[in-house]
XYZ file of C-alpha atoms in Angstrom:
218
model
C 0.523 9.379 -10.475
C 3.451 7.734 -9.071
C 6.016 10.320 -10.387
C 3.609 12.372 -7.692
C 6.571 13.609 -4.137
C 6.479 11.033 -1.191
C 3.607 12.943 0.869
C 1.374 13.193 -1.729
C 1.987 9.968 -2.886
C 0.726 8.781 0.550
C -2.248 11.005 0.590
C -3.354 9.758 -2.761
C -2.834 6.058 -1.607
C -4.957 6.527 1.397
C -7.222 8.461 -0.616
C -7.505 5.528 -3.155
C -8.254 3.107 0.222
C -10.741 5.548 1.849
C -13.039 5.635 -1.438
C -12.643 1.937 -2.632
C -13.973 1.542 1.798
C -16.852 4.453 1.533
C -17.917 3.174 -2.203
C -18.178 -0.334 -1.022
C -20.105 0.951 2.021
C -22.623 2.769 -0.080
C -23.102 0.020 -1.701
C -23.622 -2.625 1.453
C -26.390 0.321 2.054
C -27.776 0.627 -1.114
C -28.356 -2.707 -2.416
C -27.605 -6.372 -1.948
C -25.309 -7.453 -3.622
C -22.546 -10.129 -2.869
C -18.790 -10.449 -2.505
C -17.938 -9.800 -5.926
C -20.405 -6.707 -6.377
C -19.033 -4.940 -3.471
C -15.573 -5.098 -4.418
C -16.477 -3.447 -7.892
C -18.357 -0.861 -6.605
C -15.659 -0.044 -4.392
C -13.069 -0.399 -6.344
C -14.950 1.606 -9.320
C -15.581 4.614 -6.816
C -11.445 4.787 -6.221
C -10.131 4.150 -9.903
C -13.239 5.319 -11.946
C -12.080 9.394 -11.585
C -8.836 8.347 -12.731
C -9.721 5.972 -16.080
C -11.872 8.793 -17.022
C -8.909 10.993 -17.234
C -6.467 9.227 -18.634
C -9.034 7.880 -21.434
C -9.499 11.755 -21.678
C -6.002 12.586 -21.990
C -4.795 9.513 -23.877
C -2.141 8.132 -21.159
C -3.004 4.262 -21.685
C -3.074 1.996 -19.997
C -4.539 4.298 -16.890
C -1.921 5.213 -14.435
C -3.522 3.240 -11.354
C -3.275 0.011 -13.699
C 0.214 0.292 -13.808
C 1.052 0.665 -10.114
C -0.234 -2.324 -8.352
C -0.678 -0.374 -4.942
C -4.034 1.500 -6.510
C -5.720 -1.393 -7.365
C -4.744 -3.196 -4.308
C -5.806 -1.110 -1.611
C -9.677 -0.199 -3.899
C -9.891 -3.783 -3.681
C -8.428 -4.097 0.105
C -10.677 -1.480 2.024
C -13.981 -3.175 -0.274
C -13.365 -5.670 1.170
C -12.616 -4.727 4.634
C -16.220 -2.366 4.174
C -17.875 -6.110 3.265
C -16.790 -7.899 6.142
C -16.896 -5.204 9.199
C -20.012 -2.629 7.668
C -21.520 -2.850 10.814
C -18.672 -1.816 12.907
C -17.364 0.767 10.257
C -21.370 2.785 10.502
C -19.709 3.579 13.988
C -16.607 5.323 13.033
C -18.945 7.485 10.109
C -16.865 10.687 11.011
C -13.271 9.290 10.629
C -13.992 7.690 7.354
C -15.258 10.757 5.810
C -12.704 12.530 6.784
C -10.345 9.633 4.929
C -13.137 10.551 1.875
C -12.354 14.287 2.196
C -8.388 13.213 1.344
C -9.290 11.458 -1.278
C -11.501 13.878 -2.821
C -8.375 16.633 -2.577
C -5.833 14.691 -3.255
C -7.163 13.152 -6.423
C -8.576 17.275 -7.521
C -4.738 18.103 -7.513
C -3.030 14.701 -8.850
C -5.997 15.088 -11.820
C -5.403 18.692 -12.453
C -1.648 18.503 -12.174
C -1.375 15.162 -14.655
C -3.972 16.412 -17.171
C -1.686 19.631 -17.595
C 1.402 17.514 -17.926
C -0.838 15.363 -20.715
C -1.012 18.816 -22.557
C -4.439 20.076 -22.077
C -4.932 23.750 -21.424
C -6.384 25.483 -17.871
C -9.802 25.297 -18.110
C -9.147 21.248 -19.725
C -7.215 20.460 -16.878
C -9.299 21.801 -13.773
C -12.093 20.059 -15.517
C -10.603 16.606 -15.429
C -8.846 17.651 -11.797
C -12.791 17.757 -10.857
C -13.908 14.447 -12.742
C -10.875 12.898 -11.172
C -11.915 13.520 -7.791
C -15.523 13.052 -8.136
C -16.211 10.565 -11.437
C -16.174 7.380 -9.923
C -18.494 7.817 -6.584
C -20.644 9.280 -9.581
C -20.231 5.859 -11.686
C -21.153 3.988 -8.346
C -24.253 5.880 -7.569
C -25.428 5.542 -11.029
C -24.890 1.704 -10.981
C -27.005 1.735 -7.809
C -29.520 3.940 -9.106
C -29.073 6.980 -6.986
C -28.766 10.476 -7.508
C -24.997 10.924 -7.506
C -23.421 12.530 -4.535
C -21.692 15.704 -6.553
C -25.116 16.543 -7.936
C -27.139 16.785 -4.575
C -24.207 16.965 -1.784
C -23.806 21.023 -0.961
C -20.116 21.033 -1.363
C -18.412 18.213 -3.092
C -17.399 19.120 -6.530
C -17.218 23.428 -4.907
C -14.334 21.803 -3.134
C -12.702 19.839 -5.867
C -12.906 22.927 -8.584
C -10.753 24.806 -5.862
C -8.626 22.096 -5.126
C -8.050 22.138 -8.594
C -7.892 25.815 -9.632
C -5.700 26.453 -7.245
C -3.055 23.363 -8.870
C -3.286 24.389 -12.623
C -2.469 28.002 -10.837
C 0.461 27.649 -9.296
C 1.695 25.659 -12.376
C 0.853 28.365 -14.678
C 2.585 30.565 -12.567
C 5.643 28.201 -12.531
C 5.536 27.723 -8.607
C 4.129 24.284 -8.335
C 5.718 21.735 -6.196
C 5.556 19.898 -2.995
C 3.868 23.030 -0.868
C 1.725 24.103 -3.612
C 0.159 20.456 -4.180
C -0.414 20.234 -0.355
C -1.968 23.962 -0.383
C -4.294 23.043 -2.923
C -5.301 19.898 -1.428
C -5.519 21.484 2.441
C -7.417 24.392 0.367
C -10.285 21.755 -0.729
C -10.594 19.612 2.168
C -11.193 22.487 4.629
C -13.662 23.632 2.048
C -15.192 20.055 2.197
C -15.006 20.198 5.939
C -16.495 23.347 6.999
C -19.236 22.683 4.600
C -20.058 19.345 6.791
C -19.435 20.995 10.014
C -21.758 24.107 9.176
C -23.943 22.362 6.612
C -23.113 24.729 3.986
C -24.912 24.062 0.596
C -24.279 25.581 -3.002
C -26.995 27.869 -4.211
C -29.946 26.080 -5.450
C -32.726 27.674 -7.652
C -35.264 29.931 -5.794
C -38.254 27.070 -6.476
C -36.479 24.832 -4.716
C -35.675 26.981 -1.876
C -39.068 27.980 -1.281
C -40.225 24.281 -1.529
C -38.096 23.472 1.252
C -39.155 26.458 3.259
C -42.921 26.100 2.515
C -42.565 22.024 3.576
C -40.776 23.174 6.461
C -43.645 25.545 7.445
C -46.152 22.578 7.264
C -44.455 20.594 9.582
């Protein structure tokens, strides 16, 4: 992750902050828990995508163990989530959008360093996905919650592309600096406009027509 260019290198740093600040949030939500507990959870919703892969891919120890800014800013916005939750609930839109960067950003450093550990396409956009996603999934199953990517609309839709679009331009020998931001900007306006619009994935027609038949009782 840190042979990653400058720019994406920052991107993936903030995302890193913005999850290890949203996870501990969740988790100031969801339960009480102290200190200590908060800092996990947030720290496990940054890093968790990331020691899945590399466990996956056999590149131990994981990357963000070996480059003490990863595991320093997890641990720095937990903690900043712990102490100033109430003031953060305010500022809900600008720290999802931080979330969206992370989510892209770690869809096209997962992708792009699952290829270079010698996995083939499909392999690779897989763990470009688990990556971005795994460890808010870890945190909402330690908090006993239906994980985000299974019952947000678009969350992992995003991260596939994000990642599709990485393991394509490699394939096709043009992947660099533009690409990797392309792929990225590809998944967070995805992410976005799903937000803004309230765009959903396609659910099964029983559950549709529970939803419409509750809505028609109200």
């Amino acid at each position: 992750m840190t042979s990653e260019p400058t720019p994406l290198l920052a991107l993936d740093l903030t995302g890193t902050f913005a999850f290890g600040l949203n996870g501990a949030l969740l988790a100031v939500r969801a339960a009480r828990l102290d200190v200590v507990g908060v800092v996990v959870l947030g720290m496990i919703t940054a890093l968790g995508g990331g020691f899945i892969r590399d466990v996956m891919i056999g590149s131990l120890p994981p990357s963000t163990l070996l480059d003490w800014r990863y595991y320093t800013l997890a641990a720095l916005g937990a903690l900043i989530a712990f102490a100033l939750s109430r003031h953060l609930r305010r500022i809900g839109k600008a720290i999802t959008v931080l979330d969206t960067i992370g989510l892209s950003t770690f869809a096209v450093t997962g992708a792009s360093t699952a290829l270079d550990g010698g996995l083939g396409v499909a392999p690779a956009i897989l763990l470009g996905v688990v990556t971005a996603v795994g460890g808010g999934t870890i945190r909402d199953t330690l908090v006993r919650q239906i994980p985000t990517v299974l019952r947000s609309g678009l969350y992992a839709v995003p991260a596939l592309v994000g990642a599709a679009v990485t393991v394509a331009t490699v394939e096709m020998g043009v992947y660099g600096l533009p690409a990797a931001l392309g792929a990225a900007a590809a998944c967070f306006l995805i992410r976005m406009l799903g937000l803004r619009y309230g765009l959903n994935a396609p659910e099964p027609p029983e559950t549709r027509r529970g939803k419409e038949s509750h809505g028609a009782d109200v």
